[in-house]
C-alpha positions as a LaTeX table, in Angstrom:
\begin{tabular}{lrrr}
\hline
Residue & $x$ (\AA) & $y$ (\AA) & $z$ (\AA) \\
\hline
Unk1 & $-10.93$ & 13.19 & 18.40 \\
Unk2 & $-10.16$ & 14.30 & 15.24 \\
Unk3 & $-7.08$ & 14.86 & 14.13 \\
Unk4 & $-6.44$ & 19.02 & 12.71 \\
Unk5 & $-2.85$ & 17.15 & 10.95 \\
Unk6 & $-1.12$ & 14.29 & 10.62 \\
Unk7 & 2.97 & 13.34 & 10.05 \\
Unk8 & 5.30 & 10.93 & 10.27 \\
Unk9 & 5.16 & 7.54 & 8.57 \\
Unk10 & 5.16 & 4.42 & 10.44 \\
Unk11 & 4.05 & 0.75 & 11.34 \\
Unk12 & 4.47 & 0.01 & 6.66 \\
Unk13 & 3.31 & $-3.36$ & 6.47 \\
Unk14 & 2.12 & $-5.82$ & 3.78 \\
Unk15 & $-0.14$ & $-8.46$ & 2.85 \\
Unk16 & 0.28 & $-10.44$ & $-0.26$ \\
Unk17 & $-3.46$ & $-12.71$ & $-1.44$ \\
Unk18 & $-4.62$ & $-14.82$ & $-4.34$ \\
Unk19 & $-7.49$ & $-14.94$ & $-5.35$ \\
Unk20 & $-9.52$ & $-18.20$ & $-5.22$ \\
Unk21 & $-12.70$ & $-19.22$ & $-6.27$ \\
Unk22 & $-13.71$ & $-14.99$ & $-7.27$ \\
Unk23 & $-12.91$ & $-14.42$ & $-2.87$ \\
Unk24 & $-9.58$ & $-12.20$ & $-1.89$ \\
Unk25 & $-7.40$ & $-13.84$ & 0.18 \\
Unk26 & $-5.07$ & $-11.91$ & 2.11 \\
Unk27 & $-2.30$ & $-13.69$ & 4.30 \\
Unk28 & $-1.24$ & $-12.44$ & 7.26 \\
Unk29 & 0.13 & $-9.06$ & 7.11 \\
Unk30 & 4.01 & $-8.66$ & 7.39 \\
Unk31 & 6.13 & $-6.20$ & 8.83 \\
Unk32 & 8.31 & $-3.76$ & 6.28 \\
Unk33 & 10.75 & $-1.77$ & 9.13 \\
Unk34 & 12.60 & 1.43 & 7.47 \\
Unk35 & 9.72 & 3.27 & 6.42 \\
Unk36 & 11.23 & 7.31 & 5.24 \\
Unk37 & 7.74 & 8.53 & 2.92 \\
Unk38 & 5.18 & 7.60 & 0.83 \\
Unk39 & 3.21 & 9.32 & $-1.61$ \\
Unk40 & 0.05 & 8.20 & $-3.05$ \\
Unk41 & $-1.26$ & 10.18 & $-6.61$ \\
Unk42 & $-4.61$ & 10.39 & $-7.43$ \\
Unk43 & $-4.87$ & 7.36 & $-10.67$ \\
Unk44 & $-8.02$ & 8.39 & $-13.38$ \\
Unk45 & $-9.15$ & 11.47 & $-14.25$ \\
Unk46 & $-12.40$ & 14.33 & $-13.45$ \\
Unk47 & $-14.37$ & 13.39 & $-17.20$ \\
Unk48 & $-16.32$ & 16.09 & $-18.70$ \\
Unk49 & $-19.33$ & 16.83 & $-21.11$ \\
Unk50 & $-20.01$ & 19.88 & $-22.97$ \\
Unk51 & $-23.26$ & 20.83 & $-23.24$ \\
Unk52 & $-25.31$ & 23.91 & $-24.03$ \\
Unk53 & $-22.22$ & 26.15 & $-23.54$ \\
Unk54 & $-21.78$ & 24.61 & $-19.42$ \\
Unk55 & $-19.83$ & 22.00 & $-18.08$ \\
Unk56 & $-23.46$ & 19.37 & $-18.79$ \\
Unk57 & $-22.14$ & 16.36 & $-17.00$ \\
Unk58 & $-18.50$ & 15.45 & $-14.87$ \\
Unk59 & $-17.91$ & 12.53 & $-13.43$ \\
Unk60 & $-14.73$ & 11.21 & $-11.60$ \\
Unk61 & $-13.21$ & 8.48 & $-12.95$ \\
Unk62 & $-11.12$ & 6.59 & $-9.85$ \\
Unk63 & $-8.92$ & 4.36 & $-10.19$ \\
Unk64 & $-6.89$ & 4.17 & $-7.26$ \\
Unk65 & $-3.48$ & 5.80 & $-6.32$ \\
Unk66 & 0.28 & 5.62 & $-8.75$ \\
Unk67 & 2.50 & 5.33 & $-5.10$ \\
Unk68 & 6.09 & 5.42 & $-4.64$ \\
Unk69 & 7.66 & 3.98 & $-0.95$ \\
Unk70 & 10.62 & 5.23 & 0.43 \\
Unk71 & 12.64 & 2.30 & 2.03 \\
Unk72 & 15.66 & 2.80 & 4.65 \\
Unk73 & 15.17 & $-1.17$ & 2.63 \\
Unk74 & 13.58 & $-3.65$ & 0.95 \\
Unk75 & 13.52 & $-7.26$ & 3.06 \\
Unk76 & 14.78 & $-9.54$ & 1.63 \\
Unk77 & 11.30 & $-11.16$ & 2.18 \\
Unk78 & 9.17 & $-8.59$ & 0.25 \\
Unk79 & 11.82 & $-8.86$ & $-3.07$ \\
Unk80 & 10.85 & $-13.16$ & $-2.58$ \\
Unk81 & 6.67 & $-13.42$ & $-1.50$ \\
Unk82 & 6.03 & $-10.37$ & $-3.57$ \\
Unk83 & 8.65 & $-9.87$ & $-5.56$ \\
Unk84 & 9.05 & $-13.16$ & $-7.40$ \\
Unk85 & 12.22 & $-13.16$ & $-6.84$ \\
Unk86 & 14.18 & $-17.04$ & $-6.04$ \\
Unk87 & 16.15 & $-17.57$ & $-2.83$ \\
Unk88 & 18.91 & $-20.30$ & $-2.81$ \\
Unk89 & 18.09 & $-21.03$ & 0.63 \\
Unk90 & 20.98 & $-23.57$ & 0.26 \\
Unk91 & 23.74 & $-20.84$ & $-1.01$ \\
Unk92 & 22.29 & $-18.20$ & 1.14 \\
Unk93 & 21.85 & $-15.76$ & $-2.71$ \\
Unk94 & 18.59 & $-14.18$ & $-4.05$ \\
Unk95 & 18.69 & $-14.03$ & $-8.19$ \\
Unk96 & 16.27 & $-11.52$ & $-9.83$ \\
Unk97 & 15.16 & $-13.44$ & $-12.98$ \\
Unk98 & 13.58 & $-11.07$ & $-15.45$ \\
Unk99 & 10.03 & $-13.83$ & $-15.81$ \\
Unk100 & 9.23 & $-13.27$ & $-12.10$ \\
Unk101 & 5.76 & $-13.20$ & $-11.82$ \\
Unk102 & 4.66 & $-11.33$ & $-8.92$ \\
Unk103 & 1.73 & $-11.20$ & $-6.24$ \\
Unk104 & $-0.84$ & $-8.59$ & $-5.89$ \\
Unk105 & $-1.02$ & $-7.27$ & $-2.04$ \\
Unk106 & $-2.06$ & $-5.48$ & 0.07 \\
Unk107 & 0.08 & $-1.54$ & 2.12 \\
Unk108 & $-1.09$ & $-0.98$ & 5.99 \\
Unk109 & 1.00 & 2.19 & 7.40 \\
Unk110 & 0.05 & 5.05 & 9.60 \\
Unk111 & 0.62 & 8.79 & 9.49 \\
Unk112 & 0.59 & 10.39 & 13.81 \\
Unk113 & $-1.68$ & 13.22 & 13.90 \\
Unk114 & $-1.27$ & 15.82 & 17.16 \\
Unk115 & $-4.65$ & 13.34 & 19.08 \\
Unk116 & $-4.24$ & 9.45 & 18.18 \\
Unk117 & $-2.72$ & 7.82 & 14.19 \\
Unk118 & $-4.49$ & 7.68 & 11.34 \\
Unk119 & $-4.24$ & 3.70 & 9.93 \\
Unk120 & $-4.61$ & 3.08 & 6.08 \\
Unk121 & $-4.93$ & $-0.17$ & 4.44 \\
Unk122 & $-4.30$ & $-0.11$ & 1.02 \\
Unk123 & $-5.94$ & $-3.40$ & $-0.74$ \\
Unk124 & $-5.67$ & $-3.99$ & $-4.40$ \\
Unk125 & $-1.12$ & $-3.12$ & $-4.75$ \\
Unk126 & 0.81 & $-4.31$ & $-7.10$ \\
Unk127 & 4.59 & $-3.32$ & $-7.25$ \\
Unk128 & 7.53 & $-2.48$ & $-9.61$ \\
Unk129 & 11.26 & $-3.45$ & $-9.15$ \\
Unk130 & 12.77 & $-1.68$ & $-6.43$ \\
Unk131 & 15.67 & 1.20 & $-7.30$ \\
Unk132 & 19.33 & 0.44 & $-6.67$ \\
Unk133 & 21.71 & 2.45 & $-5.89$ \\
Unk134 & 24.55 & 3.63 & $-3.21$ \\
Unk135 & 27.20 & 6.31 & $-2.72$ \\
Unk136 & 30.47 & 6.85 & $-0.75$ \\
Unk137 & 30.20 & 7.37 & 2.33 \\
Unk138 & 31.21 & 11.23 & 3.39 \\
Unk139 & 31.90 & 12.60 & 6.06 \\
Unk140 & 28.17 & 13.27 & 7.41 \\
Unk141 & 27.03 & 9.72 & 6.30 \\
Unk142 & 23.63 & 9.91 & 4.81 \\
Unk143 & 22.34 & 6.11 & 4.81 \\
Unk144 & 20.78 & 4.71 & 1.26 \\
Unk145 & 17.11 & 4.42 & 0.43 \\
Unk146 & 15.01 & 2.03 & $-1.82$ \\
Unk147 & 12.14 & 3.55 & $-2.58$ \\
Unk148 & 9.15 & 1.30 & $-4.53$ \\
Unk149 & 6.66 & 2.26 & $-7.39$ \\
Unk150 & 3.12 & 0.87 & $-7.47$ \\
Unk151 & 0.15 & 0.78 & $-7.63$ \\
Unk152 & $-3.05$ & 0.61 & $-5.67$ \\
Unk153 & $-6.35$ & $-0.23$ & $-8.04$ \\
Unk154 & $-10.16$ & $-1.44$ & $-7.51$ \\
Unk155 & $-10.40$ & $-4.62$ & $-5.66$ \\
Unk156 & $-11.97$ & $-6.62$ & $-8.17$ \\
Unk157 & $-14.51$ & $-7.92$ & $-5.23$ \\
Unk158 & $-16.06$ & $-4.47$ & $-4.41$ \\
Unk159 & $-13.99$ & $-1.77$ & $-6.54$ \\
Unk160 & $-12.54$ & $-0.69$ & $-2.99$ \\
Unk161 & $-9.35$ & 1.15 & $-3.39$ \\
Unk162 & $-8.66$ & 2.74 & 0.88 \\
Unk163 & $-10.20$ & 2.49 & 4.18 \\
Unk164 & $-8.11$ & 4.13 & 7.00 \\
Unk165 & $-9.61$ & 4.71 & 11.09 \\
Unk166 & $-10.72$ & 7.87 & 12.17 \\
Unk167 & $-11.10$ & 9.45 & 15.89 \\
Unk168 & $-14.38$ & 6.79 & 15.99 \\
Unk169 & $-13.28$ & 3.90 & 15.05 \\
Unk170 & $-13.39$ & 1.38 & 17.71 \\
Unk171 & $-10.55$ & 0.31 & 19.89 \\
Unk172 & $-11.32$ & $-3.34$ & 19.02 \\
Unk173 & $-10.85$ & $-2.62$ & 14.99 \\
Unk174 & $-7.80$ & $-0.16$ & 15.27 \\
Unk175 & $-5.53$ & $-2.30$ & 18.03 \\
Unk176 & $-6.06$ & $-5.71$ & 15.56 \\
Unk177 & $-4.97$ & $-2.86$ & 12.54 \\
Unk178 & $-2.08$ & $-5.67$ & 12.00 \\
Unk179 & $-3.26$ & $-8.47$ & 13.34 \\
Unk180 & $-5.24$ & $-9.12$ & 9.36 \\
Unk181 & $-6.47$ & $-7.05$ & 6.57 \\
Unk182 & $-9.37$ & $-4.78$ & 7.95 \\
Unk183 & $-12.09$ & $-6.56$ & 6.06 \\
Unk184 & $-15.99$ & $-4.76$ & 7.11 \\
Unk185 & $-18.13$ & $-7.52$ & 8.71 \\
Unk186 & $-21.44$ & $-7.65$ & 7.94 \\
Unk187 & $-24.08$ & $-8.05$ & 10.05 \\
Unk188 & $-27.32$ & $-9.64$ & 9.48 \\
\hline
\end{tabular}
């Protein structure tokens, strides 16, 4: 059962990670509600070498994606956990500081389809600060959104950039997609 078309965006999650002794340790995925739109533009160029008056050799240079995620509102948890903003729990405020240390994260989401939703994970993302803005309410109040720009690059451990489900993905893998970041289990 394969989709002929995809549409929609939902179930966006993120999972911060750390590298410990050369191994990537992902935290439990956290929902990022209010997804409106996601665009992923490929990074890297097609390298071409010309000889004998032809393209003698060509090679793809996959450096992942440049992405923009538009959401209704970036959660406070994301601002603190990923973007390194400082939360003062006593006063209930979050402060953006110029020397904030951002954390890498996996980004998980799904596109609906005519047969079954396709679930994706981008393994190694780093984000920039989101856009901030608002406008005066009018008769037809249109909610404001925030754009989060990010880079999704290859992982250092295995060069994996992105994984997605297909029509033949087992229900065990598909149903557990948001429980933890998908990692292929190697069988001995």
